[in-house]
Tab-separated table of C-alpha atoms in Angstrom:
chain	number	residue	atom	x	y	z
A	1	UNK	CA	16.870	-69.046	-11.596
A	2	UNK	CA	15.661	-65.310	-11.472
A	3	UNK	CA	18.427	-62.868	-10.900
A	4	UNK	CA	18.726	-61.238	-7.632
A	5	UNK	CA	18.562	-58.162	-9.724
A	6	UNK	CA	15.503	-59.042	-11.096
A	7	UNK	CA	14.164	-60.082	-7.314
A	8	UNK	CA	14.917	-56.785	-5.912
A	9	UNK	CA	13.178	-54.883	-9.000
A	10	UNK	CA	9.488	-54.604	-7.397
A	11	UNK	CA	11.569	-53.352	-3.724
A	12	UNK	CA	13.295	-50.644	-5.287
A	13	UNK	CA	10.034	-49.734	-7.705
A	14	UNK	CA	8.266	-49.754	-4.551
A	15	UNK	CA	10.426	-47.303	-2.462
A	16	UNK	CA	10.319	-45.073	-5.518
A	17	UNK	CA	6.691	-45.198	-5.763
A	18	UNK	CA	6.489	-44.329	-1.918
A	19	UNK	CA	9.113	-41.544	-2.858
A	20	UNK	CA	7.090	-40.004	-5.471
A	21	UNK	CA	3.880	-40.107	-3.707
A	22	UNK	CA	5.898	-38.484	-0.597
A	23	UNK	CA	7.147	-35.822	-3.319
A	24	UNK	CA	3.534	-35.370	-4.672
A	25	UNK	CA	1.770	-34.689	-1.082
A	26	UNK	CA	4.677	-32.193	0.086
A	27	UNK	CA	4.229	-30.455	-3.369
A	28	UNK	CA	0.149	-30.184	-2.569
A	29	UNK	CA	0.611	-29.336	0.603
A	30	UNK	CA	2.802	-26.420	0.275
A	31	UNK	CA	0.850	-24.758	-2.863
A	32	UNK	CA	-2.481	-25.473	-0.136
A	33	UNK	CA	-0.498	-23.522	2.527
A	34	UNK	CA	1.069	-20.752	-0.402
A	35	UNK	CA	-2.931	-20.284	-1.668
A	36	UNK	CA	-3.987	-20.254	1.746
A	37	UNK	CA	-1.660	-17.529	3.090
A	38	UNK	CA	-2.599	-15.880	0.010
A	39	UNK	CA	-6.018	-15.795	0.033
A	40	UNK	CA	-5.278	-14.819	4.153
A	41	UNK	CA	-2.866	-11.911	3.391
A	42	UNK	CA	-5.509	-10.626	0.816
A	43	UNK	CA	-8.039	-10.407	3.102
A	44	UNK	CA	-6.111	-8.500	5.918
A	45	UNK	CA	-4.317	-6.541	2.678
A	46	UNK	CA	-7.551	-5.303	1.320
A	47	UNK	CA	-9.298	-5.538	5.116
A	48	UNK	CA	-11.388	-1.939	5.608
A	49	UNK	CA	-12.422	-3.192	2.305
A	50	UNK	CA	-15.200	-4.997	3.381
A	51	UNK	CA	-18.146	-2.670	4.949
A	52	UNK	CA	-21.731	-3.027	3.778
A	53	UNK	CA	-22.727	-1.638	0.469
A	54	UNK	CA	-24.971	1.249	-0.141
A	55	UNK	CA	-25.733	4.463	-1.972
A	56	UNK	CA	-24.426	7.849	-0.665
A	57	UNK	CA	-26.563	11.256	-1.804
A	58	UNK	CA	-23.535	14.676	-2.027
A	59	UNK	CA	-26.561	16.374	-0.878
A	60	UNK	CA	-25.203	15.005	3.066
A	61	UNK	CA	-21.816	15.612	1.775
A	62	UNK	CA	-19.715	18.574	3.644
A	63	UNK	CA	-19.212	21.235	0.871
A	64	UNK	CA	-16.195	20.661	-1.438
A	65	UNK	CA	-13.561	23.391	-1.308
A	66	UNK	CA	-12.992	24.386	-4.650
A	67	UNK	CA	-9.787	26.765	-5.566
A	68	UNK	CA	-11.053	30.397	-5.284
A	69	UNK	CA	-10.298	32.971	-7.912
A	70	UNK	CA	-6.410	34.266	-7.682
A	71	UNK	CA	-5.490	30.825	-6.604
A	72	UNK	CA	-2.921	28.448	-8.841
A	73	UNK	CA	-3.849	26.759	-11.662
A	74	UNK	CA	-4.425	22.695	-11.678
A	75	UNK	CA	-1.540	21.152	-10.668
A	76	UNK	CA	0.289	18.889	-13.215
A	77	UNK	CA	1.138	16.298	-10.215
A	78	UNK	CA	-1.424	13.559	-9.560
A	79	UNK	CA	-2.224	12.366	-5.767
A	80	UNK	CA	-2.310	8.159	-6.534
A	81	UNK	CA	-4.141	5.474	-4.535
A	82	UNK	CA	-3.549	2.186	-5.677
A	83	UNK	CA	-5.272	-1.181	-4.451
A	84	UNK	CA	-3.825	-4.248	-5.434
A	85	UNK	CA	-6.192	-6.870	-4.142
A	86	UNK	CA	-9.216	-7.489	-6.894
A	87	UNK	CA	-11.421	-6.066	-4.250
A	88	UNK	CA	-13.570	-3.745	-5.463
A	89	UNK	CA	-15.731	-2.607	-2.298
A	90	UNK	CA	-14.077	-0.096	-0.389
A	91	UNK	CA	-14.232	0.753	3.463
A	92	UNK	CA	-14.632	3.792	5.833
A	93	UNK	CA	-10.505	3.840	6.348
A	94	UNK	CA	-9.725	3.723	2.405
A	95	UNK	CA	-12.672	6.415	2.020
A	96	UNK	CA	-11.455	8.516	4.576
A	97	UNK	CA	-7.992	8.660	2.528
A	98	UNK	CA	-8.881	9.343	-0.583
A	99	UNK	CA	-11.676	12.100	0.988
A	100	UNK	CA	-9.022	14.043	2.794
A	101	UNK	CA	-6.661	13.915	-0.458
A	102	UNK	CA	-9.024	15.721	-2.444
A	103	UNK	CA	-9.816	18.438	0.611
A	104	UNK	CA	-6.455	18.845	1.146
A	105	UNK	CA	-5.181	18.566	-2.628
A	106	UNK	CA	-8.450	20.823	-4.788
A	107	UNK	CA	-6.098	21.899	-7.480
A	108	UNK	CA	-4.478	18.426	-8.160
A	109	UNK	CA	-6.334	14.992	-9.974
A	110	UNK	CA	-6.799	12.425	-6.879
A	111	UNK	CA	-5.915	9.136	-8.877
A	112	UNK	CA	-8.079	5.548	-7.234
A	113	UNK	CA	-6.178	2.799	-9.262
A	114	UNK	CA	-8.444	-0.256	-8.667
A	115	UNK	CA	-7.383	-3.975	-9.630
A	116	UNK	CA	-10.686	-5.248	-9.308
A	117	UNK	CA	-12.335	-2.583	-11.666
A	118	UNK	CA	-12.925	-4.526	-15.125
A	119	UNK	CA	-10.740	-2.349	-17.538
A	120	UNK	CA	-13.343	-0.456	-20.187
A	121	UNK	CA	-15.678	-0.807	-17.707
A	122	UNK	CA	-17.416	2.913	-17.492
A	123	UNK	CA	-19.736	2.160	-14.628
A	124	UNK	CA	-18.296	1.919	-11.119
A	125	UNK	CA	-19.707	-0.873	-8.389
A	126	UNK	CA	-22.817	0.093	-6.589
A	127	UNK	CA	-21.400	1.327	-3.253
A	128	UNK	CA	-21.708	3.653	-0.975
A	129	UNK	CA	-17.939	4.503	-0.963
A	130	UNK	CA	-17.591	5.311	-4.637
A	131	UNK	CA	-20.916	7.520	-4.999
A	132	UNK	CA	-19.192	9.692	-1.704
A	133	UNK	CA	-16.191	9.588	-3.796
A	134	UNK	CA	-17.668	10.648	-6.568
A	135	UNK	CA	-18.944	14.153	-5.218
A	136	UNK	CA	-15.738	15.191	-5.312
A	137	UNK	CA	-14.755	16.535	-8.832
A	138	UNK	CA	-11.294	15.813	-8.675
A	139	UNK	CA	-11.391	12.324	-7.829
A	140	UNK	CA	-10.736	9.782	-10.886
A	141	UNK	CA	-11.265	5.966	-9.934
A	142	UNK	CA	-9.371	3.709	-12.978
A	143	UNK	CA	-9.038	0.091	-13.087
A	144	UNK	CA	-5.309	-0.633	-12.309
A	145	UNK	CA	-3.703	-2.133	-15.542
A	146	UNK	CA	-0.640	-3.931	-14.578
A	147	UNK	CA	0.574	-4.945	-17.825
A	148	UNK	CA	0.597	-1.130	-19.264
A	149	UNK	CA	1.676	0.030	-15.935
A	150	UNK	CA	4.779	-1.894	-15.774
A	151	UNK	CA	5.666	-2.050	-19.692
A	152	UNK	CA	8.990	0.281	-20.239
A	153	UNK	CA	10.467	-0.770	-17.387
A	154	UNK	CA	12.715	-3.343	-15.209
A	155	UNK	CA	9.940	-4.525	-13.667
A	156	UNK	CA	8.123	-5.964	-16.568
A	157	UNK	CA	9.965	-9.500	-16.855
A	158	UNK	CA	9.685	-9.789	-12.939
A	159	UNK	CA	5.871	-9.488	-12.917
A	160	UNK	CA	5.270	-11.848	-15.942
A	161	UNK	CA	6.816	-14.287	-14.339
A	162	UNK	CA	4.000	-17.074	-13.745
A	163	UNK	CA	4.484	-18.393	-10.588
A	164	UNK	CA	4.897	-15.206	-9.212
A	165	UNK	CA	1.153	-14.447	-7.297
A	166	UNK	CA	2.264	-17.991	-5.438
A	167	UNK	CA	5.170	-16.096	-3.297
A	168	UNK	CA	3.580	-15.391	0.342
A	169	UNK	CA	3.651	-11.656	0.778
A	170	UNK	CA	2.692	-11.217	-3.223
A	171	UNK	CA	0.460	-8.310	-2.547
A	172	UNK	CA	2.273	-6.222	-0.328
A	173	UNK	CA	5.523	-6.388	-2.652
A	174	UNK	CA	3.015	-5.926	-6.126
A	175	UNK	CA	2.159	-2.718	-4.186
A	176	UNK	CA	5.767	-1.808	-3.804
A	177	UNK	CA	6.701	-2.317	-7.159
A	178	UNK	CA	3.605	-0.385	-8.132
A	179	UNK	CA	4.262	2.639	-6.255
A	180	UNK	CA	7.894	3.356	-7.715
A	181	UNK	CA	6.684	2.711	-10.896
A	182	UNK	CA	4.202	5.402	-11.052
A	183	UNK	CA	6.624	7.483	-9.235
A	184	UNK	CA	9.247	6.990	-11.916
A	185	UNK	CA	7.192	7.269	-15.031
A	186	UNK	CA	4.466	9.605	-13.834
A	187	UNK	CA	5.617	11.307	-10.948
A	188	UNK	CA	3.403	13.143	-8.500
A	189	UNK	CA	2.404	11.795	-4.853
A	190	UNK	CA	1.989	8.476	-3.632
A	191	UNK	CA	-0.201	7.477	-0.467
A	192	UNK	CA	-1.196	4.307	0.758
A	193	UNK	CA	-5.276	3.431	1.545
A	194	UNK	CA	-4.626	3.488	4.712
A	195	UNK	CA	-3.611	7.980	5.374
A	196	UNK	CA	-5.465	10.182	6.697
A	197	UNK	CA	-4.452	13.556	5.017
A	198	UNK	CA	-4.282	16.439	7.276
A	199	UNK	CA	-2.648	19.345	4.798
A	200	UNK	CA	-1.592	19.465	1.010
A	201	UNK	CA	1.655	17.703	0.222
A	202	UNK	CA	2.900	19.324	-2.715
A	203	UNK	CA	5.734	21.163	-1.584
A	204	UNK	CA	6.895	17.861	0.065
A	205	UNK	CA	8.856	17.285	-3.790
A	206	UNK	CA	11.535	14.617	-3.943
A	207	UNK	CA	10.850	13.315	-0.423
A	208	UNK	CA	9.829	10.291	1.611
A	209	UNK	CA	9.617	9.527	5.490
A	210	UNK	CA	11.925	8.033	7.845
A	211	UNK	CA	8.902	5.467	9.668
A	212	UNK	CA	11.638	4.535	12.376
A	213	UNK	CA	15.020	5.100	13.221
A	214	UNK	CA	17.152	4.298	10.624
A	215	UNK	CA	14.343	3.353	8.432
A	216	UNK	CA	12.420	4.245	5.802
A	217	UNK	CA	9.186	3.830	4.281
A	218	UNK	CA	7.145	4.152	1.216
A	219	UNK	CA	3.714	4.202	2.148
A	220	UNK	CA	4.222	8.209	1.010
A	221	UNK	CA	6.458	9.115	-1.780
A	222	UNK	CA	6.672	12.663	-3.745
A	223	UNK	CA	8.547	12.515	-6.544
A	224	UNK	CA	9.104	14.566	-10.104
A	225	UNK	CA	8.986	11.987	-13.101
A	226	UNK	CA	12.177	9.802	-14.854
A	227	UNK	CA	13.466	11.008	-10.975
A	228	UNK	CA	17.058	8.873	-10.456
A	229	UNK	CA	16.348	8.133	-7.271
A	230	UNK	CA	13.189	5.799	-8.496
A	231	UNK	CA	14.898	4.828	-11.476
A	232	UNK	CA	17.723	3.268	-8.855
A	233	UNK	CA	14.912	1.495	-7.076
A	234	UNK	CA	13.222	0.001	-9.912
A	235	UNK	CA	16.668	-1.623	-10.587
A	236	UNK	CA	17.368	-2.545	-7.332
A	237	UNK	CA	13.983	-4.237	-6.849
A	238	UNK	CA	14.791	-6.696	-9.726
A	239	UNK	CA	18.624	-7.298	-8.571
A	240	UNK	CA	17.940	-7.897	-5.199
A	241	UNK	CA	14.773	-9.178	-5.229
A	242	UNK	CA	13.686	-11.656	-2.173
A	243	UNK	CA	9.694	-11.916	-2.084
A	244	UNK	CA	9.886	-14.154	0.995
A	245	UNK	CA	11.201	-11.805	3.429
A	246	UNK	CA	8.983	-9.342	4.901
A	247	UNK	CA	9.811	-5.249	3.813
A	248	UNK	CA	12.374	-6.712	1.833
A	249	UNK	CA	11.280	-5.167	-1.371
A	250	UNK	CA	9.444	-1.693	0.406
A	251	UNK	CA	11.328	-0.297	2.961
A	252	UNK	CA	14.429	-2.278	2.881
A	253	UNK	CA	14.560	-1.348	-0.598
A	254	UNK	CA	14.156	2.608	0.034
A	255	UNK	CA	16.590	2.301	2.608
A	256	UNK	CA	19.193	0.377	0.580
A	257	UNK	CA	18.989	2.995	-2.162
A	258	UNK	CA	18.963	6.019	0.154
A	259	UNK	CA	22.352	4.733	1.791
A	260	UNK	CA	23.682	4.423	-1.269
A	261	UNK	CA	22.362	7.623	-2.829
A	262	UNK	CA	23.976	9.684	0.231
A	263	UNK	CA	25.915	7.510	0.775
A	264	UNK	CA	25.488	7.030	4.780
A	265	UNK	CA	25.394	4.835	7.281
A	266	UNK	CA	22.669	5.734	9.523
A	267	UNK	CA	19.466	7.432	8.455
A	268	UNK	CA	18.132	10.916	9.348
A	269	UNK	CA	16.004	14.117	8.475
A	270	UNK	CA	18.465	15.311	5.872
A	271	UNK	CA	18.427	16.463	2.336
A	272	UNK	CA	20.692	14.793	0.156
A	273	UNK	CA	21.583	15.191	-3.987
A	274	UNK	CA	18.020	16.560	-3.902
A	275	UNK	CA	15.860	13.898	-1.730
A	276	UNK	CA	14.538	14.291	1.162
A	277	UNK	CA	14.573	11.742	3.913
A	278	UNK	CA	11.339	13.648	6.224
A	279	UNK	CA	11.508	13.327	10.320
A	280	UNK	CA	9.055	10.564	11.539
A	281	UNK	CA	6.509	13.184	12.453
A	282	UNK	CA	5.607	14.704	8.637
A	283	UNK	CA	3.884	11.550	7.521
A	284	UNK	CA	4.374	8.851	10.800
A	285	UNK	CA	3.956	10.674	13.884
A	286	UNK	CA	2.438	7.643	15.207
A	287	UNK	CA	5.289	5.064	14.934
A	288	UNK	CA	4.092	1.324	14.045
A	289	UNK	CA	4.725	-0.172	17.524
A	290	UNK	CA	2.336	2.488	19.237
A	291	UNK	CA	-0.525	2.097	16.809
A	292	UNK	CA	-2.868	1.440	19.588
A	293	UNK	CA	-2.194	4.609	20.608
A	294	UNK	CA	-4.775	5.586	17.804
A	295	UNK	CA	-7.443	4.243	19.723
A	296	UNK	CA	-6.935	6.047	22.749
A	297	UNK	CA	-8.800	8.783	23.692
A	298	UNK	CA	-7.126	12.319	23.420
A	299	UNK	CA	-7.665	15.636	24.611
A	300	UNK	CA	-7.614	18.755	21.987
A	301	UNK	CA	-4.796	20.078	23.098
A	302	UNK	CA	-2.459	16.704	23.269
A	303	UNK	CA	-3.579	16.474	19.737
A	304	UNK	CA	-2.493	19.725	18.485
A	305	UNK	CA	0.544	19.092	19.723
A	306	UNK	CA	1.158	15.688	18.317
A	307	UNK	CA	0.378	16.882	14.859
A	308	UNK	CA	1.901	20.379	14.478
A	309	UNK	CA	4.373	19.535	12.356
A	310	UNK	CA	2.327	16.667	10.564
A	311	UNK	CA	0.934	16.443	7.244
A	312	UNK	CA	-0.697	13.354	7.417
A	313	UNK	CA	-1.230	10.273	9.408
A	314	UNK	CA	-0.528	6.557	8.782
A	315	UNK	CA	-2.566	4.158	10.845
A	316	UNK	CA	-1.358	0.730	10.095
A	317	UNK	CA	-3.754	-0.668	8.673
A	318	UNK	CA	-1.803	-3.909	8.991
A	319	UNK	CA	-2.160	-4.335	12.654
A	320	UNK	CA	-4.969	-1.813	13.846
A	321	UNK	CA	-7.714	-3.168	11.077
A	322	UNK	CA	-9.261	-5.450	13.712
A	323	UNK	CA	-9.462	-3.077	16.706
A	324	UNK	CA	-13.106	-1.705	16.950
A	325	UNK	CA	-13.646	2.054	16.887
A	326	UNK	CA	-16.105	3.557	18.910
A	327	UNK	CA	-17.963	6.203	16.863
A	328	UNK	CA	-17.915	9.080	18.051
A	329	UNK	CA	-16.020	9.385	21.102
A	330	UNK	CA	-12.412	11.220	21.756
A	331	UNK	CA	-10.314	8.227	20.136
A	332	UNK	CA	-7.155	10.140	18.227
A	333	UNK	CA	-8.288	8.089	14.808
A	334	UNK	CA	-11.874	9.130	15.211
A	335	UNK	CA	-11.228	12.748	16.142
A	336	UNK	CA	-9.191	12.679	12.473
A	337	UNK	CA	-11.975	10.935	10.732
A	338	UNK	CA	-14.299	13.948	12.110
A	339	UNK	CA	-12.005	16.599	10.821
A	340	UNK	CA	-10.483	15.780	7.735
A	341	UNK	CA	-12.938	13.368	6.305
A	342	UNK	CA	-16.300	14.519	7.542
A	343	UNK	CA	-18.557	12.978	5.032
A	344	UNK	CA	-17.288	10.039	5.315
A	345	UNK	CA	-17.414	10.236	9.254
A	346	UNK	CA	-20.796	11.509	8.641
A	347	UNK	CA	-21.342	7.591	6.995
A	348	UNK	CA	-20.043	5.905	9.599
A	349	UNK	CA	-22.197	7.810	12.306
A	350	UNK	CA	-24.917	6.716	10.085
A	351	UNK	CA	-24.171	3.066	9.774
């Protein structure tokens, strides 16, 4: 006679079978969904990225203001860009930013740190964007080498990491980590592609912005180099590292060291051992929940007195990249592309 053992064999072999193949299809699915939200936070990441290609002639361009005679020497601090999706075709918004950096900024090296710009690569991408860009003499586009960038520090082990591009949000928090890095080892100013720079920075040293109450933000940092302050973050963004939650590692981070910096409680303008937390309207007058607000028209005067006390002007990429801007016409956001990025406006009139 066969053992019952025996005659429940194929059963059990069977439900395991069925258990594996259950195993195998969740596995699929989810790495579908992780490359799919990937792929779909790249795109709205690196959105403004997109426009039609072209050439640009600096003979359309708006004069470049160059440093008169009597005026200080080239500043040692660079203004840095960095874009962390391999895109390598940039739009009106992150040409307006890097345009109104270098007006605002003549004496200082206007960094463009491009992943998707083959490293040794001498020759930049056909496109309109980068032959405006170049007219200006002291704008420097350089592939973004992540490797090098992070090497000497914390960070290095947590990017190597293999599975790491898999997490969700793995673009927005590679941008985070990239931003204190070059703060820490280079020093200098950091602005996201998505500013519009209304008046030079550079006397904004050791300082970021409160974007809401009680929180900060990093899209602009200032910072000397081997600063404490970024050296704390770099080590915080390893110990408490969570890529899965939203902010977690950009302005939860900035605001978890600040407290502890202080220490404090609640968030404020205020200077503290040497950093400076900046009121909302230096950097965000426009707070994230109004960003339609952008798109609204506005009279001369209201904006005057909206940006008095602003240097420049985030516009949330994140959520406003979809809304269509009429050009020209008294919307806030096209008003500043007139203004402090003309030749670039000048393109989009154009197109």
């Amino acid at each position: 006679r066969v053992p019952n053992s025996l005659l429940k064999l194929p059963r059990v072999l069977l439900s395991l079978k069925h258990r594996a193949l259950f195993i195998l299809i969740f596995v699929l699915v989810s790495l579908a969904y992780l490359t799919l939200h990937w792929r779909i936070a790249e795109d709205s990441y690196g959105s403004g990225l997109h426009d039609p290609p072209g050439q640009f002639s600096c003979a359309h361009s708006v004069p470049f203001p160059l440093p008169h005679a009597g005026e200080p020497p080239r500043s040692r601090g660079n203004v840095f860009f960095v874009e962390t999706s391999e895109r390598a075709a940039p739009g009106y918004l992150f040409s307006c930013s890097v345009e109104s950096a270098a007006r605002t900024h003549p004496g200082a090296n206007v960094v463009v740190l491009l992943r998707g710009l083959a490293k040794g690569n001498a020759s930049l991408p056909k496109h309109w964007a980068f032959s405006l860009l170049s007219c200006f003499p002291n704008v420097q586009i350089r592939p973004l080498d992540l490797p090098e960038l992070f090497s000497g520090t914390p960070l290095k082990k947590w990017y190597l990491w293999p599975l790491r591009r898999w997490e969700p949000y793995f673009l927005p928090v590679l941008s985070d980590a990239c931003r204190i890095v070059l703060m820490w080892k280079f020093g200098g100013i950091y602005l996201d592609t998505d500013f519009i720079v209304l008046r030079n920075l550079q006397n904004l040293t050791n300082s970021l912005g409160i974007q809401s109450e009680d929180e900060l933000n990093g899209a602009f940092l200032s910072f000397k180099p081997k600063h404490k302050f970024m050296e704390l973050c770099m080590k915080d963004f390893v110990k408490n590292y969570n890529g899965w939650i939203w902010g977690h590692q950009g302005p939860g981070l900035l605001t978890r060291v600040f407290k502890k910096w202080c220490p404090i409680r609640t968030i404020q303008s205020m200077s503290c051992r040497g950093v400076r937390a900046l009121a909302p309207e230096a950097v965000y007058p426009i707070p994230w929940q109004d960003w339609k607000r952008l798109f609204k028209a506005t009279s001369a005067s209201e904006l005057h007195k909206l940006l008095k006390n602003t240097y420049a002007v985030h516009i949330w990429n994140q959520m406003s990249h979809r809304t269509r801007l009429e050009i020209p016409s008294q919307a806030l956001l096209a008003q500043l592309y007139s203004q402090f990025c003309p030749a670039t406006y000048a393109k989009m009139k154009q197109d």
